[in-house]
């Protein structure tokens, strides 16, 4: 079902944990759907100095969080915002169709955290244009066509 | 170590069963409808298998009809009754925790103009006899309540339900796919009219089921065509499969008390030790009215698929009511049916035992599981809240 | 000597096929819906089998759905279409010489308010395209015409029928249970929407069938329940059976030209020599548009069951369109359909050849048959009249 | 499907043939149904001196004819008339339910022949009371419940 990459990131997830004095925190998903992703950022000079995640969810949700954090570590905020769910899925050597929503969740967790950062610091980013923070009720599963 | 603990999903075919099947592939392949010797030999083999299965039900040979799977038996019993009796009424009573083979069949009939009552269950998964009585109408033509639940193992009060059905003159079908091989189902004593079973749940091959149809009951066919199964189920008979089913059923009922005793002990041991070792857990299903092989526990703050993957990496095969493993978005309708929240339902684990289960395997699972749960909890933002006192 | 000449009734499972199946009984028994490795291995095995079958049809993987038998495929295609399209129309066109899995399904739908046209056939068993065109109405939702007849081997003009159906925007199903394994069925070239096939007719196991369902076509399910077969056919998959079917189909199409050539030669030889050796005979079915493995001959003044018993005593397995062998009172509807009298239909013999058929076997049948017929004729009061010049 | 007795009588039928100068001939069944039974009798002093049959029909029809002729050979006409289809079937160690009509046919062939004899010789027999000769159209298959 899962690629070796997915299994690797599920088994040895990178960047698991919390950042106590995080500059930004984002959380998406809800327990009803069985997926919650929470990301913590340390940001310096509009660059991701550190990122950690906690995820309640299936194997691909955990792997997607892990891969997404790895992909944006050290990147600029604009680069982080540009990360698409497809890129996450591809980096994982693909996800089953029914699991693509997990990669969407990872993309959204990043956006949500950077939105938090922007709010706290009164900043604006191109990549956040039109972005609405999640209310926690939306069904992210619907976002991707199988 | 390899540990299979998903016997309710399917079972291995026993060696004796396979041995009984083998000749019917390459040597004794005659079509049972044919009059030459090889055809008649196939017919005889089917009759013998039918006899064996009839015996397990204390039933007549001509009350057993072979099908292609348990789902077909369910579809046949329910649709066949619905169409045969629609001039009498259009109301069917079932429960909210049935297998999809029953539920989706009922939902389909609903679209065709039938009226379905889905009885709720209590927190342990039992339907209420009062609810059932209250649901019965003049138009009720069928009650279909499963014998034992495939996820949480709860055993319904089949005898009492059957009595109510009989009193009211309503046909009663029970999906006994999970009960068969664990519980003695005596059709002479039990007022049930139709029983669905499936071979691959009791060490027979996949792709064979049966319907017990009480003598005299007339329902419509589901598969029309040739005159097989006394004209009630078309299709060239899966002889090897049927022979295997017969053998498997015979073996399952040869010493069912010992089977029950052994698995019950294992089940209780496994349940107790997991619950003791891991906090924030909940046993799903009824404590006593429960299949001897079923353990179903929810682990709060984690999601079931992760548990399964963790177990799989440790060589343990199990299943979960999590949405992620079913391919649907919602977690198990059974777990929601007994009142679990989505969140807790997602974190369920089903371990089902079988004839090859050993104490060593039980010990191994008890040894491995805590760390698997702990690792996932350590990754879980929900568990973080718990530790922080916010949950 | 043992001679099996009833390959159209069923075939032995080939050794390679059985070998491919064996691991899935006792070792690789995981449920394909399960996420652990053994479950995923089963899923993979099913996907590979599906792929093999798709290849034989030059079709996409997701156009192949596994069922429990050819009859189920027929029932599904016809009832599924009928119910899905009943808002558009209630008229179905089929032929009078279909297999009972089609005929009885249509008759059942007739009782449910559908209108069925049973196209007649000519004396060689062919439907007329003119008749078909004339039968089409605004309310026609389905045409179901078999690819090749199971009794007389006649091959219908499937391509032309498909074109007519396509022109009129009507769905077209063909029962190819007998054609599959003998004829190349290229779904890219052939305008057919649904095709029923069955594994046990081409050296696969009994109890597995498939339905080719052209991408995009939506029909109702026949078996409701779990999400197997992309939610279109419920029931735990018969993995071993499906794997066997895949292997058998692959083997059947590996060198289909050689197969066709060999059997055609045998068929023609057998037919010619029987007709020369025995008077008062009639070849049933079309001379050229005929399955390569089918010989069907009527022997006047004798009854088919007696022929079969005589052959069986000589070690030869064959079949007949006689009423006595079908358990019904009338002889084969196919033989009556091509215009035979009851009397002549009763005296029919079907010899069907297969991959294990040898020249020696052909010779043996040709050697044994005349005396068997003669003995029965000598006992027949009808033949007595012939000799006396009264017939 | 068939008992050894049936197969024996099918393989080695007793009393097959015709009697050219028969005292009585009876024929029942019709080709439409796939069974015709014809019996020839030599009768002396109301006793069956000889009986022969010809049958167009399935194995059990041939076996039933053979067994029936054997059972009445040398018997009185009253005894022959008393032979029931059940007795024929039993003597064959049973027939499949769907084949019981063959034994009925045998019983009827005997009655039909003796009726012929009674007609020719202006005789009356107790066992023929109420007997109506077959017209050739009746469906004897319906006579026996399966
Ligand atoms: C033409 C035809 N259609 C359908 C069937 C039914 O197939 P199955 O016996 O696998 O249900 C058969 C064979 O029995 C057949 O010959
Ligand atoms: C309770 C219950 N009913 C029906 C079924 C369906 O049986 P099958 O998979 O043989 O169609 C199952 C198992 O899958 C089951 O557990």
mmCIF file with all atom_site columns, C-alpha atoms and ligand atoms in Angstrom, chain B residues 31 226 228 233-237, chain C residues 8-9 68-74 98-102 146-151 175-179 196-201 206-209 350, ligand 1:
data_model
loop_
_atom_site.group_PDB
_atom_site.id
_atom_site.type_symbol
_atom_site.label_atom_id
_atom_site.label_alt_id
_atom_site.label_comp_id
_atom_site.label_asym_id
_atom_site.label_entity_id
_atom_site.label_seq_id
_atom_site.pdbx_PDB_ins_code
_atom_site.Cartn_x
_atom_site.Cartn_y
_atom_site.Cartn_z
_atom_site.occupancy
_atom_site.B_iso_or_equiv
_atom_site.pdbx_formal_charge
_atom_site.auth_seq_id
_atom_site.auth_comp_id
_atom_site.auth_asym_id
_atom_site.auth_atom_id
_atom_site.pdbx_PDB_model_num
ATOM   1  C CA . UNK B 1 31  ? -19.824 -31.004 -13.731 1.00 0.00 ? 31  UNK B CA 1
ATOM   2  C CA . UNK B 1 226 ? -29.467 -23.197 -14.363 1.00 0.00 ? 226 UNK B CA 1
ATOM   3  C CA . UNK B 1 228 ? -28.295 -25.979 -9.583  1.00 0.00 ? 228 UNK B CA 1
ATOM   4  C CA . UNK B 1 233 ? -29.134 -20.679 -6.937  1.00 0.00 ? 233 UNK B CA 1
ATOM   5  C CA . UNK B 1 234 ? -27.742 -20.764 -10.453 1.00 0.00 ? 234 UNK B CA 1
ATOM   6  C CA . UNK B 1 235 ? -24.131 -21.247 -11.432 1.00 0.00 ? 235 UNK B CA 1
ATOM   7  C CA . UNK B 1 236 ? -21.876 -24.244 -11.887 1.00 0.00 ? 236 UNK B CA 1
ATOM   8  C CA . UNK B 1 237 ? -21.064 -25.413 -8.388  1.00 0.00 ? 237 UNK B CA 1
ATOM   9  C CA . UNK C 2 8   ? -18.118 -26.977 -22.596 1.00 0.00 ? 8   UNK C CA 1
ATOM   10 C CA . UNK C 2 9   ? -19.694 -28.274 -19.394 1.00 0.00 ? 9   UNK C CA 1
ATOM   11 C CA . UNK C 2 68  ? -18.682 -15.827 -8.229  1.00 0.00 ? 68  UNK C CA 1
ATOM   12 C CA . UNK C 2 69  ? -19.563 -17.446 -11.578 1.00 0.00 ? 69  UNK C CA 1
ATOM   13 C CA . UNK C 2 70  ? -20.650 -16.774 -15.131 1.00 0.00 ? 70  UNK C CA 1
ATOM   14 C CA . UNK C 2 71  ? -24.268 -16.851 -14.049 1.00 0.00 ? 71  UNK C CA 1
ATOM   15 C CA . UNK C 2 72  ? -23.642 -14.083 -11.556 1.00 0.00 ? 72  UNK C CA 1
ATOM   16 C CA . UNK C 2 73  ? -22.003 -11.997 -14.270 1.00 0.00 ? 73  UNK C CA 1
ATOM   17 C CA . UNK C 2 74  ? -25.054 -12.477 -16.487 1.00 0.00 ? 74  UNK C CA 1
ATOM   18 C CA . UNK C 2 98  ? -29.383 -17.848 -24.596 1.00 0.00 ? 98  UNK C CA 1
ATOM   19 C CA . UNK C 2 99  ? -28.081 -19.749 -21.613 1.00 0.00 ? 99  UNK C CA 1
ATOM   20 C CA . UNK C 2 100 ? -30.598 -20.024 -18.789 1.00 0.00 ? 100 UNK C CA 1
ATOM   21 C CA . UNK C 2 101 ? -28.540 -17.551 -16.764 1.00 0.00 ? 101 UNK C CA 1
ATOM   22 C CA . UNK C 2 102 ? -29.688 -14.940 -19.278 1.00 0.00 ? 102 UNK C CA 1
ATOM   23 C CA . UNK C 2 146 ? -24.534 -14.472 -26.362 1.00 0.00 ? 146 UNK C CA 1
ATOM   24 C CA . UNK C 2 147 ? -21.202 -14.605 -28.145 1.00 0.00 ? 147 UNK C CA 1
ATOM   25 C CA . UNK C 2 148 ? -21.243 -18.335 -28.865 1.00 0.00 ? 148 UNK C CA 1
ATOM   26 C CA . UNK C 2 149 ? -23.856 -20.882 -28.002 1.00 0.00 ? 149 UNK C CA 1
ATOM   27 C CA . UNK C 2 150 ? -23.045 -23.464 -25.348 1.00 0.00 ? 150 UNK C CA 1
ATOM   28 C CA . UNK C 2 151 ? -24.959 -26.277 -27.013 1.00 0.00 ? 151 UNK C CA 1
ATOM   29 C CA . UNK C 2 175 ? -22.521 -13.740 -22.559 1.00 0.00 ? 175 UNK C CA 1
ATOM   30 C CA . UNK C 2 176 ? -19.103 -14.909 -23.711 1.00 0.00 ? 176 UNK C CA 1
ATOM   31 C CA . UNK C 2 177 ? -18.790 -17.736 -21.215 1.00 0.00 ? 177 UNK C CA 1
ATOM   32 C CA . UNK C 2 178 ? -18.325 -20.236 -24.039 1.00 0.00 ? 178 UNK C CA 1
ATOM   33 C CA . UNK C 2 179 ? -16.421 -17.977 -26.403 1.00 0.00 ? 179 UNK C CA 1
ATOM   34 C CA . UNK C 2 196 ? -19.672 -12.230 -18.955 1.00 0.00 ? 196 UNK C CA 1
ATOM   35 C CA . UNK C 2 197 ? -17.027 -14.924 -18.591 1.00 0.00 ? 197 UNK C CA 1
ATOM   36 C CA . UNK C 2 198 ? -16.362 -17.847 -16.256 1.00 0.00 ? 198 UNK C CA 1
ATOM   37 C CA . UNK C 2 199 ? -13.062 -19.408 -15.198 1.00 0.00 ? 199 UNK C CA 1
ATOM   38 C CA . UNK C 2 200 ? -14.070 -23.069 -15.212 1.00 0.00 ? 200 UNK C CA 1
ATOM   39 C CA . UNK C 2 201 ? -14.644 -23.080 -18.956 1.00 0.00 ? 201 UNK C CA 1
ATOM   40 C CA . UNK C 2 206 ? -15.172 -23.356 -10.647 1.00 0.00 ? 206 UNK C CA 1
ATOM   41 C CA . UNK C 2 207 ? -16.751 -20.576 -8.640  1.00 0.00 ? 207 UNK C CA 1
ATOM   42 C CA . UNK C 2 208 ? -15.091 -17.564 -10.251 1.00 0.00 ? 208 UNK C CA 1
ATOM   43 C CA . UNK C 2 209 ? -16.405 -15.413 -13.034 1.00 0.00 ? 209 UNK C CA 1
ATOM   44 C CA . UNK C 2 350 ? -22.783 -32.825 -27.781 1.00 0.00 ? 350 UNK C CA 1
HETATM 45 C C1 . LIG E 3 .   ? -23.162 -19.639 -22.385 1.00 0.00 ? 1   LIG E C1 1
HETATM 46 C C2 . LIG E 3 .   ? -23.097 -19.796 -20.895 1.00 0.00 ? 1   LIG E C2 1
HETATM 47 N N1 . LIG E 3 .   ? -23.480 -18.790 -20.107 1.00 0.00 ? 1   LIG E N1 1
HETATM 48 C C3 . LIG E 3 .   ? -23.416 -18.869 -18.767 1.00 0.00 ? 1   LIG E C3 1
HETATM 49 C C4 . LIG E 3 .   ? -22.963 -20.010 -18.139 1.00 0.00 ? 1   LIG E C4 1
HETATM 50 C C5 . LIG E 3 .   ? -22.943 -20.030 -16.659 1.00 0.00 ? 1   LIG E C5 1
HETATM 51 O O1 . LIG E 3 .   ? -21.653 -20.063 -16.136 1.00 0.00 ? 1   LIG E O1 1
HETATM 52 P P1 . LIG E 3 .   ? -21.410 -20.574 -14.646 1.00 0.00 ? 1   LIG E P1 1
HETATM 53 O O2 . LIG E 3 .   ? -21.757 -22.006 -14.625 1.00 0.00 ? 1   LIG E O2 1
HETATM 54 O O3 . LIG E 3 .   ? -19.997 -20.277 -14.342 1.00 0.00 ? 1   LIG E O3 1
HETATM 55 O O4 . LIG E 3 .   ? -22.358 -19.801 -13.775 1.00 0.00 ? 1   LIG E O4 1
HETATM 56 C C6 . LIG E 3 .   ? -22.565 -21.109 -18.933 1.00 0.00 ? 1   LIG E C6 1
HETATM 57 C C7 . LIG E 3 .   ? -22.069 -22.385 -18.374 1.00 0.00 ? 1   LIG E C7 1
HETATM 58 O O5 . LIG E 3 .   ? -22.581 -23.027 -17.523 1.00 0.00 ? 1   LIG E O5 1
HETATM 59 C C8 . LIG E 3 .   ? -22.639 -20.999 -20.337 1.00 0.00 ? 1   LIG E C8 1
HETATM 60 O O6 . LIG E 3 .   ? -22.270 -22.013 -21.129 1.00 0.00 ? 1   LIG E O6 1
#
